[in-house]
CSV table of C-alpha atoms in Angstrom, one decimal:
chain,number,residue,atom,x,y,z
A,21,UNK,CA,-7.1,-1.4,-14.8
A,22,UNK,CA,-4.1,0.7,-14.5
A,23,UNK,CA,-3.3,-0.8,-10.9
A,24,UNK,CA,-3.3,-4.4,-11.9
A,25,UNK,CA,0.3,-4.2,-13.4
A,26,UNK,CA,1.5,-1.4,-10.5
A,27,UNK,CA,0.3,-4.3,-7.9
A,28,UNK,CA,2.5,-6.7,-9.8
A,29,UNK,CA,5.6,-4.1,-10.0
A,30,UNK,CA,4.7,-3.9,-6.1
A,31,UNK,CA,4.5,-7.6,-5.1
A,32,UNK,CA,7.9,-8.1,-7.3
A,33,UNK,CA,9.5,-5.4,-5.2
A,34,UNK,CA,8.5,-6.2,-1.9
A,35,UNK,CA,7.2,-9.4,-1.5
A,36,UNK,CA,4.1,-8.4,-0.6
A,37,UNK,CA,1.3,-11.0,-1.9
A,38,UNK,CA,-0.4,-9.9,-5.2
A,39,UNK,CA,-3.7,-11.2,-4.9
A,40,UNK,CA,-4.8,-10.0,-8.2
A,41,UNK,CA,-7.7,-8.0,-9.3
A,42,UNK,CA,-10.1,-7.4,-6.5
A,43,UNK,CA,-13.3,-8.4,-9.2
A,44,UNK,CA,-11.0,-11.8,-9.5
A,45,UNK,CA,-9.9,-12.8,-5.9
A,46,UNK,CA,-10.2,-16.0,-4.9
A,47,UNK,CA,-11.3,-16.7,-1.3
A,48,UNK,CA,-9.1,-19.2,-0.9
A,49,UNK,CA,-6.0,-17.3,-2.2
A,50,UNK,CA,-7.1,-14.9,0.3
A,51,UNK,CA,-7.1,-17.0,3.2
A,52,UNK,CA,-4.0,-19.2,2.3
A,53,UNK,CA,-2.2,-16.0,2.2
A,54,UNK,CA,-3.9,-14.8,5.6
A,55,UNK,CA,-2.1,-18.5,6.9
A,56,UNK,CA,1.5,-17.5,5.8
A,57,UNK,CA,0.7,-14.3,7.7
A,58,UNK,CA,0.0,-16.6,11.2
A,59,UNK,CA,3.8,-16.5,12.4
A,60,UNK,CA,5.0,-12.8,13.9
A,61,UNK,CA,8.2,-13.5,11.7
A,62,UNK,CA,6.1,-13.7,8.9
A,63,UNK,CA,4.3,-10.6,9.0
A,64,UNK,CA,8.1,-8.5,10.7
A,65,UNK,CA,9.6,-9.8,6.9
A,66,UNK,CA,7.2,-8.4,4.9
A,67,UNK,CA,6.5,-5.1,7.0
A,68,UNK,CA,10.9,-5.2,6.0
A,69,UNK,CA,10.1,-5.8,2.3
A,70,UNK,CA,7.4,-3.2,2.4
A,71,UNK,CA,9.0,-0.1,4.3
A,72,UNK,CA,12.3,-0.4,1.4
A,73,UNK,CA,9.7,0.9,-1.1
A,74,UNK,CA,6.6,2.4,1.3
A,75,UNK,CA,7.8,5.5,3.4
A,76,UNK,CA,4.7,6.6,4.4
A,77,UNK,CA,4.9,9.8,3.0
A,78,UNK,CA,3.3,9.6,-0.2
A,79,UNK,CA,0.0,12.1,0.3
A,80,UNK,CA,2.2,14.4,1.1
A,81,UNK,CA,4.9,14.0,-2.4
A,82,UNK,CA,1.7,14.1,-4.4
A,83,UNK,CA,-0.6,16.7,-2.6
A,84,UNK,CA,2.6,18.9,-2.6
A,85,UNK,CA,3.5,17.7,-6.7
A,86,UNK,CA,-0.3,18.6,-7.3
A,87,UNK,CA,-1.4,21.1,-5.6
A,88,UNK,CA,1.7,22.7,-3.5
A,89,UNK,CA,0.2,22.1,-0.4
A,90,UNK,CA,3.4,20.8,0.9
A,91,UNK,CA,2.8,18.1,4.1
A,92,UNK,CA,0.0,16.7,5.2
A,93,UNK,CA,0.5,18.3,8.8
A,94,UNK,CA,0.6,21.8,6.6
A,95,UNK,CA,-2.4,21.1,5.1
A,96,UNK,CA,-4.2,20.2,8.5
A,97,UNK,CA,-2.4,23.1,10.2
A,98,UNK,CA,-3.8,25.5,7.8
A,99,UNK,CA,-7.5,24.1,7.4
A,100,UNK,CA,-7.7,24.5,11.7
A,101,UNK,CA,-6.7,28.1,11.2
């Protein structure tokens, strides 16, 4: 239940559609939302909106936070050795 307010916060930040609680979805929010997503223009605004607050680099902040691990590749580096 924690996410349902996080999504919100996310959705507020980054346009990115909140489509609510995944127990509450409602096919046809899903699909109108899947229409706004038709032009290339579209989708290039929200990946914009998106990459201001996502930087992909999340596992690695909270692996490292958690458990020092440090990056992903580190982590992978060291589990082939």
């Amino acid at each position: 239940w924690h996410q349902i307010p996080l999504a919100s916060v996310f959705s507020a930040c980054t346009g990115v559609p909140d489509l609510g609680y995944m127990s509450y979805a409602v096919p046809q929010a899903i699909a109108d939302r899947v229409l706004e997503l038709q032009s290339q223009e579209s989708r290039e605004e929200l990946a914009a909106g998106a990459s201001s607050v996502v930087d992909g680099k999340g596992f690695d902040r909270v692996s490292d936070a958690v458990f020092g691990w440090g990056t992903e590749e580190d982590l992978w580096t060291e589990a082939a050795a």
